[in-house]
XYZ file of C-alpha atoms in Angstrom:
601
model
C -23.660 -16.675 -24.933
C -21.719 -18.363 -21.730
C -22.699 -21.625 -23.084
C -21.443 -21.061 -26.473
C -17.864 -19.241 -24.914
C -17.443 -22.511 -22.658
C -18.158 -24.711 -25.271
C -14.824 -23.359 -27.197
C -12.877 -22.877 -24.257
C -13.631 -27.035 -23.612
C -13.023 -27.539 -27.824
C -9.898 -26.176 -27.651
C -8.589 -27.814 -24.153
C -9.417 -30.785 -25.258
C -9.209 -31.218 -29.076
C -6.038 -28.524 -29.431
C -7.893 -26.430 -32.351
C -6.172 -23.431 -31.545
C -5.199 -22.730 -35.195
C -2.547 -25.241 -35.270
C -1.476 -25.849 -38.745
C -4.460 -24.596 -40.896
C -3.940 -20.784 -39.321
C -0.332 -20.768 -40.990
C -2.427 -19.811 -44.389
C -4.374 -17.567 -43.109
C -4.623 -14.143 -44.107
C -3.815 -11.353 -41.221
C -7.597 -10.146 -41.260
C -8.110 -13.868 -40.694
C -5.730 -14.318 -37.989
C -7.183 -11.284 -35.828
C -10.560 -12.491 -35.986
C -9.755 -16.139 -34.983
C -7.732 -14.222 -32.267
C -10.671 -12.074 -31.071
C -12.731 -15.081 -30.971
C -10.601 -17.151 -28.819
C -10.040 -13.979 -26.639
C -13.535 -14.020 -25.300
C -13.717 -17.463 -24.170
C -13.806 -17.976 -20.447
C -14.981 -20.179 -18.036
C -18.307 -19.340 -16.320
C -18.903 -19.343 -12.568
C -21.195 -17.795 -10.145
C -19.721 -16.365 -7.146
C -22.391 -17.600 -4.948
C -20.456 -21.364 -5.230
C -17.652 -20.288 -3.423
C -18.510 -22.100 0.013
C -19.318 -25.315 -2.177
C -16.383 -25.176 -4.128
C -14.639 -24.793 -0.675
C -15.832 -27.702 0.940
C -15.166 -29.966 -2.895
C -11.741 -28.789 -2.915
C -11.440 -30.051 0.108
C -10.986 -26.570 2.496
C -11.159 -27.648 6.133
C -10.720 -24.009 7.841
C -13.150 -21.956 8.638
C -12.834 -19.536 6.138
C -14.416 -15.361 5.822
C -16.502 -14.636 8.453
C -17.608 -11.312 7.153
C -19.769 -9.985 4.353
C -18.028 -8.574 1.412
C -16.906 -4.432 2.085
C -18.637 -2.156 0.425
C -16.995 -0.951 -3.215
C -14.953 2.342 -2.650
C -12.740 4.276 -4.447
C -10.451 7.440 -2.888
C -11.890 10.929 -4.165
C -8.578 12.875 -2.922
C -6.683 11.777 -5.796
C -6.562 15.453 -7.693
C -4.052 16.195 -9.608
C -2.372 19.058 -8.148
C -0.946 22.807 -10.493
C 1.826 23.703 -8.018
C 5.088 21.962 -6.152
C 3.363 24.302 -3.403
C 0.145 21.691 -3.301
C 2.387 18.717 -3.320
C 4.784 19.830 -0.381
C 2.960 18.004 2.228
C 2.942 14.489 1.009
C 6.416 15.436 -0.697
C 7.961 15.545 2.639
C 5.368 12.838 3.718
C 7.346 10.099 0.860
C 10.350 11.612 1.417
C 10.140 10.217 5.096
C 8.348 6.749 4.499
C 10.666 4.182 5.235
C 8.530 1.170 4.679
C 7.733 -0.230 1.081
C 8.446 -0.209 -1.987
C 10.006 3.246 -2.073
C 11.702 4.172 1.121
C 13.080 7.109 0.365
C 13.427 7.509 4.284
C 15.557 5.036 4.464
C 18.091 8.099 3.263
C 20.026 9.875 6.139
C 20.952 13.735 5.813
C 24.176 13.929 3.863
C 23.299 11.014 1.535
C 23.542 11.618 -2.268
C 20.939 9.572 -3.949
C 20.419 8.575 -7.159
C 16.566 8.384 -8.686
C 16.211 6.533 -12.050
C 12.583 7.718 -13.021
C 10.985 6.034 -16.259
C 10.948 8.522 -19.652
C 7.091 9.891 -19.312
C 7.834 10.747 -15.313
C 5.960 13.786 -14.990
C 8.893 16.350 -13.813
C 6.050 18.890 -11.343
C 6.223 16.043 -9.395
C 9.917 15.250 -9.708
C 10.615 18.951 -7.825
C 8.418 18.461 -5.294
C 9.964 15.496 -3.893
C 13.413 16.770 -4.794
C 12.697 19.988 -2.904
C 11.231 17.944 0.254
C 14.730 15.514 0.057
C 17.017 19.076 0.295
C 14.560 19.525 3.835
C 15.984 16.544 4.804
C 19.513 17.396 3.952
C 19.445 14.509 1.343
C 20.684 15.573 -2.175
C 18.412 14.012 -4.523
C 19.860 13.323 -8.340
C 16.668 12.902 -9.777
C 17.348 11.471 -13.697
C 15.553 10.208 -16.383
C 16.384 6.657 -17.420
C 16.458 7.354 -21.495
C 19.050 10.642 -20.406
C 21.331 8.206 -18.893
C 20.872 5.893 -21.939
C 21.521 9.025 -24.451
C 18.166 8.641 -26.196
C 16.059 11.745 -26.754
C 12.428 11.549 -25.291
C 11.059 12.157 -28.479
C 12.558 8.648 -29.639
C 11.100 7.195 -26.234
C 7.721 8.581 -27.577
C 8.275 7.429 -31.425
C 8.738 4.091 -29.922
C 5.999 3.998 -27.106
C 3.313 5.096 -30.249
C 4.634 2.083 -32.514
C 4.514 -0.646 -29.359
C 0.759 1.041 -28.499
C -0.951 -2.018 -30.271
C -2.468 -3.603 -26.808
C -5.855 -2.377 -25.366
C -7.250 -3.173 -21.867
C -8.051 -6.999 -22.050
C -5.267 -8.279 -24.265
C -4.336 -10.992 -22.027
C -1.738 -11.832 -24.258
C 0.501 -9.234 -22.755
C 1.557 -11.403 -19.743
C 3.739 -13.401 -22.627
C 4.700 -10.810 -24.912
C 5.966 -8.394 -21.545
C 6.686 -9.841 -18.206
C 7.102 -13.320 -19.254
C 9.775 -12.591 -21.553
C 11.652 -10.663 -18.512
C 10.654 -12.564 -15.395
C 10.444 -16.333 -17.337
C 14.041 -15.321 -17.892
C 14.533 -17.418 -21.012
C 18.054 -18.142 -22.180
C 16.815 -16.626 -25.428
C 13.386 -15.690 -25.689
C 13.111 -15.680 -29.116
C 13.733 -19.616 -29.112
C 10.495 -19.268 -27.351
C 8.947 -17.246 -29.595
C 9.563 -19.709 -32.518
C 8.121 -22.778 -31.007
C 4.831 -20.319 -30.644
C 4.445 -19.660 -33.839
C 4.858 -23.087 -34.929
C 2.673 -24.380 -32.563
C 0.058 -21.466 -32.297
C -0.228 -18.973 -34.826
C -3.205 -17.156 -33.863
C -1.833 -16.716 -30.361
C 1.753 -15.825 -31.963
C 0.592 -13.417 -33.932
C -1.782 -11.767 -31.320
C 1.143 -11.969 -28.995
C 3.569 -10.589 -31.123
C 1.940 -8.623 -33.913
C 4.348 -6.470 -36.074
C 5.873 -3.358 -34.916
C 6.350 -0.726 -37.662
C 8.924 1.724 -36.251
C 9.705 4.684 -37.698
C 13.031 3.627 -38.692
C 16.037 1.116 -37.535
C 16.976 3.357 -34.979
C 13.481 2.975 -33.023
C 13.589 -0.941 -33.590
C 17.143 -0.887 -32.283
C 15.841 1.011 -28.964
C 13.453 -1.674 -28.414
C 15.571 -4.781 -29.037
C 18.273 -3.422 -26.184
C 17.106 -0.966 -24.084
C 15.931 -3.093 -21.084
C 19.945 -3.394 -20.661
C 21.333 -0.801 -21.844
C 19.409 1.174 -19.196
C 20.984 -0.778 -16.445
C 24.542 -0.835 -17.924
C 23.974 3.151 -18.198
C 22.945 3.526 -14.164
C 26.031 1.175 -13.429
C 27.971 3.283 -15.880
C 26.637 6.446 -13.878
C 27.379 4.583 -10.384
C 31.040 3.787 -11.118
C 31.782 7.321 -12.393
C 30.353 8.945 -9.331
C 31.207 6.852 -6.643
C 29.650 9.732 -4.295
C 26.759 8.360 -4.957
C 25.107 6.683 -1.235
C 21.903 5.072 -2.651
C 19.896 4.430 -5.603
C 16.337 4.089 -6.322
C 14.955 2.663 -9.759
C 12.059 1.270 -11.765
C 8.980 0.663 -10.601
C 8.980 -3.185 -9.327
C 11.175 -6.164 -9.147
C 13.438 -5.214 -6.320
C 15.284 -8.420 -6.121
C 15.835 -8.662 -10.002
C 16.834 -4.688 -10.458
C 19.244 -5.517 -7.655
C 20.677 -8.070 -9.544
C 21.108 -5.698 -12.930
C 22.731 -3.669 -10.698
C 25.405 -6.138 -10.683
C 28.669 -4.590 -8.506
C 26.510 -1.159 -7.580
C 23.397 -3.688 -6.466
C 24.648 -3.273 -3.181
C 23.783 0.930 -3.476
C 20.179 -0.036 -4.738
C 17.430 0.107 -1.823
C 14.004 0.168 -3.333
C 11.851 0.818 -6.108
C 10.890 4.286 -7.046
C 6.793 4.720 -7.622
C 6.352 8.401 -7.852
C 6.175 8.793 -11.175
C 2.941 10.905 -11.667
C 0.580 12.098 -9.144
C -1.576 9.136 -8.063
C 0.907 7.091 -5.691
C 2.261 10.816 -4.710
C -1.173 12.536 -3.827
C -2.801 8.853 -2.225
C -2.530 8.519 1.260
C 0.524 5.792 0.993
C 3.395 7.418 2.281
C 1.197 8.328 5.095
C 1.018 5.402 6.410
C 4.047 5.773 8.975
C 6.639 3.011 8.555
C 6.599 1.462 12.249
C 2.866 0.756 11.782
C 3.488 -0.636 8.092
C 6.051 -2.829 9.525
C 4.263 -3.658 12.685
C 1.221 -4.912 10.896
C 3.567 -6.882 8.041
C 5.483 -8.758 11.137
C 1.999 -9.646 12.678
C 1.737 -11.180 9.518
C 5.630 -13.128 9.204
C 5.242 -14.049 12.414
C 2.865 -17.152 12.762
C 3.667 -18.646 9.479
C 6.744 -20.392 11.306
C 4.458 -21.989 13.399
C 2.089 -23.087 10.498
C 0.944 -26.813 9.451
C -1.556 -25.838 6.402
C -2.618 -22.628 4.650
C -5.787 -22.071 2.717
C -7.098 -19.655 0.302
C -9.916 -18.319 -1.187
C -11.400 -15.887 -3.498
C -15.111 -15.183 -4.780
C -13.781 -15.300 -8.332
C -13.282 -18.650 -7.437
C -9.844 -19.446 -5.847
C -9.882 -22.686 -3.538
C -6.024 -23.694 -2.819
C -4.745 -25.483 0.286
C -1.152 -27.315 1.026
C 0.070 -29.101 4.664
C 3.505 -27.695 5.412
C 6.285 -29.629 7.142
C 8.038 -28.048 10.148
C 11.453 -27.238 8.143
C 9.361 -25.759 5.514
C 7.544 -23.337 7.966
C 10.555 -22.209 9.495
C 12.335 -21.605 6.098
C 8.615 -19.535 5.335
C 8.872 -17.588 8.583
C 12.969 -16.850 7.740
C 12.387 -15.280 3.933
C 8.951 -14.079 3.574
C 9.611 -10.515 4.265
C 10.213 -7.831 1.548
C 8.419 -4.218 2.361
C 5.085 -3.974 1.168
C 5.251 -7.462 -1.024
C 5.031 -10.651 2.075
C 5.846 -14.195 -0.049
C 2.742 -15.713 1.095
C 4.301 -19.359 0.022
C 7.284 -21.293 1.323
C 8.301 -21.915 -2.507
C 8.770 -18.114 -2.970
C 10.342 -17.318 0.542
C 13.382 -20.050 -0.285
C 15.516 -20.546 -2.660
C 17.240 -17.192 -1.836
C 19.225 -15.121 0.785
C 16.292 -13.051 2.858
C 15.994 -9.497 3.377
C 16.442 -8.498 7.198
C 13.366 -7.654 9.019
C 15.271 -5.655 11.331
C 18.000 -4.247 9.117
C 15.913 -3.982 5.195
C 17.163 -3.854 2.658
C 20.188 -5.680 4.515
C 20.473 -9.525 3.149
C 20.792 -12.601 5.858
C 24.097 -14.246 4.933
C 22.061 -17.815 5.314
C 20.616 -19.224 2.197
C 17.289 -20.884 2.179
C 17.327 -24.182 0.695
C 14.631 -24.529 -2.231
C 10.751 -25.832 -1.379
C 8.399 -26.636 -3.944
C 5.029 -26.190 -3.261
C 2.460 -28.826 -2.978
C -0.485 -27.266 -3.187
C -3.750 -28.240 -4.694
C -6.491 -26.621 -6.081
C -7.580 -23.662 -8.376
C -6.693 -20.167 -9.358
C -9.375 -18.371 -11.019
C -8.599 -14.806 -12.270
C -9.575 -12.065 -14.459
C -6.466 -9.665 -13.933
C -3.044 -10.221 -14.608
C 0.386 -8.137 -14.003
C -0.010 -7.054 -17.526
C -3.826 -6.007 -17.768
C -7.002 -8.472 -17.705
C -8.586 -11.434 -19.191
C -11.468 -13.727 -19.786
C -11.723 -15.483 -16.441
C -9.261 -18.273 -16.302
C -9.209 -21.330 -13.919
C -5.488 -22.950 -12.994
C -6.308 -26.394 -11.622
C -3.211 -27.820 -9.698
C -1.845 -30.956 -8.173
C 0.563 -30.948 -5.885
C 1.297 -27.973 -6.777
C 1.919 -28.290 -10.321
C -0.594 -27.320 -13.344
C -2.665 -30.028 -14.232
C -5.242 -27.965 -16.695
C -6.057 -25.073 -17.572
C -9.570 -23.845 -19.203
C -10.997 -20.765 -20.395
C -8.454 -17.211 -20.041
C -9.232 -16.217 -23.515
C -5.669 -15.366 -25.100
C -3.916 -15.497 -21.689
C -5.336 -19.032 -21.348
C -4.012 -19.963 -24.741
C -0.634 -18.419 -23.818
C -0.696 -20.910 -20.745
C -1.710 -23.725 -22.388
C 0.930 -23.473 -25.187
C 3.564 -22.772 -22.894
C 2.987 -26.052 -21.013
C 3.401 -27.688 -24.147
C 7.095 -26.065 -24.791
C 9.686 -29.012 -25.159
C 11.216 -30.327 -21.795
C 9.431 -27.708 -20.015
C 7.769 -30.789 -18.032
C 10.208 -33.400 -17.667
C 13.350 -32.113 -17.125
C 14.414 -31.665 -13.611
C 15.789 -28.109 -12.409
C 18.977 -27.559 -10.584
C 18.427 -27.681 -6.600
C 14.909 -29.302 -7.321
C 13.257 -32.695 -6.023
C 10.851 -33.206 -8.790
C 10.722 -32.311 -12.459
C 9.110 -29.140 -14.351
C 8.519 -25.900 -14.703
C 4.745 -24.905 -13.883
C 4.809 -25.325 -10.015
C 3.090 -22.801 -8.126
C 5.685 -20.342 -7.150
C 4.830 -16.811 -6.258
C 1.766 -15.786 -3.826
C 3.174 -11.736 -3.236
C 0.798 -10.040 -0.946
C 0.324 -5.889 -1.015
C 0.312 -4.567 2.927
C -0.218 -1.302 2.232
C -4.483 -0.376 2.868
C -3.953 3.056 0.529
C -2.905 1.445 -2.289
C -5.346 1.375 -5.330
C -5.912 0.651 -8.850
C -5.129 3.748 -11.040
C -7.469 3.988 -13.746
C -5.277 6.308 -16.191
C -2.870 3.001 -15.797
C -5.874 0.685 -17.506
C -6.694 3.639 -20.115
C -2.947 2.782 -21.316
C -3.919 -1.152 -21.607
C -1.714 -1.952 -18.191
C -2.739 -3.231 -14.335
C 0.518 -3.214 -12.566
C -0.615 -0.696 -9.893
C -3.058 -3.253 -8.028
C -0.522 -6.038 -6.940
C 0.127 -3.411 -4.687
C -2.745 -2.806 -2.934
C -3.344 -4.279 0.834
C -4.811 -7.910 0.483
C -4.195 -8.584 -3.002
C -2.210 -11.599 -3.857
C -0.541 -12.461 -7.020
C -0.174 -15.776 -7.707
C 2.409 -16.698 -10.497
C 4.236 -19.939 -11.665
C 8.137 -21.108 -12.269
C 10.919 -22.571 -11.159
C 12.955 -19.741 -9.547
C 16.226 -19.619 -7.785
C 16.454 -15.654 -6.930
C 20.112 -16.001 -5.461
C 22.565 -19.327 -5.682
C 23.644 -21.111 -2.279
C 27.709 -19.898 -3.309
C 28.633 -17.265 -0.520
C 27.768 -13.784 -1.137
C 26.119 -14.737 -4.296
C 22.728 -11.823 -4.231
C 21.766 -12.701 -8.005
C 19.843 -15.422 -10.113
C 21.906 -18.549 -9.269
C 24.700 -19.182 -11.770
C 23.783 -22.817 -11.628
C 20.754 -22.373 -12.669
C 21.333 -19.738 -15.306
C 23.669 -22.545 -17.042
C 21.239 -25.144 -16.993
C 19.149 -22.605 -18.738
C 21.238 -21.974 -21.199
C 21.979 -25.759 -21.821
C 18.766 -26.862 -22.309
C 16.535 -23.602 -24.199
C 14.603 -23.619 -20.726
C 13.231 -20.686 -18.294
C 14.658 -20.070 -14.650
C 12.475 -17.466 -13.535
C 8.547 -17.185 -12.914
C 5.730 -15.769 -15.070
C 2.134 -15.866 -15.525
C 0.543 -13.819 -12.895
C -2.918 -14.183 -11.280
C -4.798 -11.229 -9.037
C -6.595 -11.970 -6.284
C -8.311 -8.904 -5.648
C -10.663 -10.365 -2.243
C -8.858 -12.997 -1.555
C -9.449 -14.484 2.313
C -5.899 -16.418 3.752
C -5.858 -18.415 6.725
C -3.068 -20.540 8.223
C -3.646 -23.266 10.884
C -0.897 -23.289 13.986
C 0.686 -26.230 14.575
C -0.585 -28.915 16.895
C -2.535 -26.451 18.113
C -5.693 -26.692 15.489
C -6.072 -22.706 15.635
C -6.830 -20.887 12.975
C -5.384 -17.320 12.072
C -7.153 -15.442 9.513
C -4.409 -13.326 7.692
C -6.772 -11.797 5.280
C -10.966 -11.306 4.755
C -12.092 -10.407 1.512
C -8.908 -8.501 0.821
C -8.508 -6.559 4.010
C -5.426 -7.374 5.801
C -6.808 -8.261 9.258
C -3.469 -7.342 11.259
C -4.884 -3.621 10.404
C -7.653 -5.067 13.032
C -5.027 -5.880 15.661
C -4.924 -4.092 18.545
C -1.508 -3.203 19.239
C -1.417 -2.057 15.423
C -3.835 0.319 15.966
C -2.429 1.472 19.204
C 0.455 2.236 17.408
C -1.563 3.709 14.751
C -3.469 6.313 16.653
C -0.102 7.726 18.114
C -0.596 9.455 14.875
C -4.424 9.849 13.534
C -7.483 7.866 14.179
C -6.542 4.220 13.469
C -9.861 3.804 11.231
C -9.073 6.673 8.719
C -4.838 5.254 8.479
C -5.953 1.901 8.532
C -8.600 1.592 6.309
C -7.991 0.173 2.540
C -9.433 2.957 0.389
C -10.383 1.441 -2.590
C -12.442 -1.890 -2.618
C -12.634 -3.270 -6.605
C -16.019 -3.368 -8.005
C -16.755 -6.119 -9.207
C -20.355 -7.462 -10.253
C -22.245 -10.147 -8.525
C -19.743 -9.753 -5.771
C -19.130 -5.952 -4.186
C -21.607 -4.379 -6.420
C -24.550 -5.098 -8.864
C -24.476 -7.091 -11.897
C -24.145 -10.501 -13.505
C -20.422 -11.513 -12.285
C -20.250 -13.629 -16.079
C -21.257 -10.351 -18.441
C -17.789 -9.230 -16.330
C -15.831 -12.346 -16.737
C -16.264 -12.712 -20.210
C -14.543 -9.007 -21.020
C -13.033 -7.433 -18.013
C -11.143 -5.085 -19.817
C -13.682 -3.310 -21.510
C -15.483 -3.484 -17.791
C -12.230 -1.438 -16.549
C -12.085 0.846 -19.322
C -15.900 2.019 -18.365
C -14.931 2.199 -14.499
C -11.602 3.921 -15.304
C -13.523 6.569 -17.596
C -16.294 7.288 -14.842
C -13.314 7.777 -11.771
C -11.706 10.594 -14.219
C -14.798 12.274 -15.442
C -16.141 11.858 -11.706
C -19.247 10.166 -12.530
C -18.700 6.730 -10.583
C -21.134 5.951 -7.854
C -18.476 4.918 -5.426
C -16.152 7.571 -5.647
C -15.227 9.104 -2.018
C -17.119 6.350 -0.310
């Protein structure tokens, strides 16, 4: 079976049958199957290599020092029947001011604003509105499609007829967070040289929605905006209004949507149903959060190479210049999500480490990356896929094999016109695909939430402490012009000029990763992460910190450890690789129904 899967994966790299041309006649029953077919392809590995394919990728550091921690999942994560049950973590996230969501980072006598997605469940809703009125905070706690004027029974209508993507559909990367984080001129350009090129992926990609009528297709062609046009609309009519929390990631681009009210916008809002609420997060108090994120920051000024690593087969290293370390040290912070690459900490004015979410007023010339190596994943922003391998050079994609449909989605995007040659406004060398993104989680109570992989999605685990998420563009989050805090305007023209992206897409979890940096003419080594734990949990002051308010080992320890076979638990790791998402599905099923082994360890 892994021969036969690897075998396609290679007949498609390198021949290109991936239904060009002939799949344009084929029936729809036809076009699925193909599409099934290619899904499963992936490219073997046994996680045993991983110090060989260290050394051959040429890894000079010294790498994990530790055996892999023992798979573990939290067994507190009830859902609670009264506000009364809630009331302690309530006031608990109400007071975290490190993150994601710091809704601490409201003083008493604010007015805030909450922008909470359609399905929000609203038990939880009073529980942290009641805990904000403790605080002397008045919380306006809305739903987004009430702003927008659109019933939640339309929300629903719509959410049934766009439920066509299971666990495992790698495909969703394109057809979701590409489209909004690629940031195409006009996707649909996009979508067209797909379909001409790759029918089988188009139509996997972008199968047909049948909505209940034209009003349900209109909701879904302009929502995305309308929905921040509505919270500026809400902003400029109640200027009262202190601060404003909304959606559930992208800080830096919902600030931007925010356009003249970005300036009221101070985090992300992630209590949405009871698993981030009822986890241990917002107990992690906020000076030992940011504590063990500036231990972190603070050597990667200092810093001549990085490496990484993961079992799943991640090997990446790059040398790093003196100006680019400094640039690193200046922009890498943003609570609870560290840019672990000088590429993603320039191009942009930082966040303040002592004044967040206040911005620096110096901009950060650009740095491409030059790293080399491979990515190998089975989990994605969107959900998961067959396992992929990104091979790189000098930091730019130089192949690509296996990744079922997310693969496919990869490949043809390389092959997108100009995407490779053109050169990029404030750039030194030509393309698209350079390694951009490596966001690190710092929080250790994070977790994966299984009901989130019963709906087909993954985003919870980017946020977990020690998982990187590697992802790929050409991305200029704020222009050099003074005061300018949104996507450059340069390069937003350019984009529009040419049919090309200015953003970053295609994400890649790391879920035990191990990063290292090497100090400057100094030859020492500073492991950052083991095997997904953040080590700075380790340091001393941390924990001295830390036990001000508990036993450091209970804060400090990350709660849920991914099971994954051949490497923290039984099994053959390829039977995993080859379909991860129906893997998930089973582990999501046996944490709700209780039956998991590893539950409460």
């Amino acid at each position: 079976m892994i021969f036969n899967k690897y075998f396609l994966s290679s007949l498609f790299l390198i021949t290109g049958i991936s239904g060009h041309g002939f799949a344009q006649e084929m029936s729809e029953a036809e076009l699925k199957q193909r599409a099934e077919e290619r899904n499963a392809v992936f490219a073997p590995w046994n996680p045993a290599d991983i110090d060989r394919l260290r050394e051959e990728a040429g890894l000079i550091g010294p790498g994990p020092q530790n055996p892999y921690p023992e798979a573990r999942f939290p067994d507190y994560l009830k859902k609670p029947n009264t506000i009364e049950e809630m009331m302690p973590q309530a006031r608990a996230a109400v007071a975290q001011k490190g993150g994601r969501t710091p809704l601490g980072l409201a003083d008493p006598g604010d007015i805030v604003l909450i922008v909470i997605p359609w399905n929000s469940d609203p038990l939880i809703q009073q529980a942290i509105q009641k805990a904000f009125e403790a605080r002397k905070v008045e919380a306006r706690i809305i739903f987004e499609n009430d702003l927008v004027n659109i019933p939640k029974e339309d929300m629903q209508a719509l959410a049934d007829a766009k439920a066509l993507f299971k666990a495992g559909d790698g495909q969703q990367e394109s057809s979701s967070f590409c489209e909004r984080l690629c940031a195409f001129p006009d996707f649909n350009v996009y979508k067209e040289f797909v379909k001409k090129t790759d029918p089988v992926y188009y139509h996997a990609t972008w199968p047909e929605v049948t909505y209940p009528n034209e009003k349900t297709a209109e909701l879904d062609r302009n929502y995305w905006s309308a929905a921040s046009n509505a919270v500026i609309a809400y902003l400029d009519e109640h200027p009262e209004v202190d601060k404003v929390f909304y959606r559930t990631g992208g800080r830096t681009n919902t600030k931007s949507s925010l356009k003249h009210q970005g300036e009221k916008f101070i985090g992300n809002y992630t209590y949405v149903n009871h698993y981030d609420l009822m986890s241990q997060v917002p107990n992690v108090p906020a000076d030992v959060w940011r504590m063990l994120e500036g231990k972190i920051i603070d050597p990667l000024a200092y810093s001549d190479r990085y490496e990484a690593s993961d079992p799943e087969g991640t090997v990446l290293w790059s040398d790093i210049t003196p100006e680019e370390a400094r640039s690193w040290g200046d922009g890498s912070y943003q609570q609870g999500h560290l840019y672990m690459l000088p590429s993603q900490a320039s191009g942009r004015y930082p966040y303040s480490r002592i004044n967040y979410p206040a911005i620096s007023d110096n901009w950060i010339e650009p740095k491409q990356t030059r790293t080399h190596g491979i990515i190998a994943s089975t989990n994605s922003h969107a959900t998961n896929h067959a396992r992929i391998e990104v091979h790189m050079k000098e930091g730019y994609i130089d192949k690509i094999v296996g990744g079922g449909l997310y693969g496919d989605g990869m490949r043809v995007s390389m092959e997108y016109p100009n995407i490779n040659t053109m050169l990029w406004p404030f750039q030194k060398k030509p393309g698209f695909w350079w390694l951009y993104e490596a966001g690190t989680g710092t929080n250790p109570k994070y977790f994966k939430h299984p009901q989130e992989i019963l709906t087909g999605q993954n985003l919870s685990e980017r946020n977990a402490g020690g998982v990187i998420h590697w992802s790929f563009g050409t991305e200029i989050q704020n222009g050099p012009e003074p005061g300018n805090t949104m996507m450059s305007p340069k390069s937003l023209e350019f984009g529009r000029q040419h049919d090309l992206p200015v953003g970053h897409g295609m994400h890649h979890h790391n879920l035990m990763p191990t990063y290292q940096v090497r100090l400057r003419d100094t030859g020492n080594w500073i492991t950052l992460i083991e095997h997904g734990i953040v080590q700075t949990c380790f340091d001393p002051e941390v924990r001295a910190l830390a036990s001000r308010y508990g036993n450091p080992d209970d804060l400090l320890r990350r709660d849920w450890v991914p099971e994954i076979p051949g490497i923290t638990v039984q099994g053959d790791y390829n039977d995993y690789a080859a379909d991860p998402g129906n893997y998930w599905i089973d582990w999501a099923n046996s944490i709700n129904d209780g039956t998991n082994e590893y539950l409460g360890k």
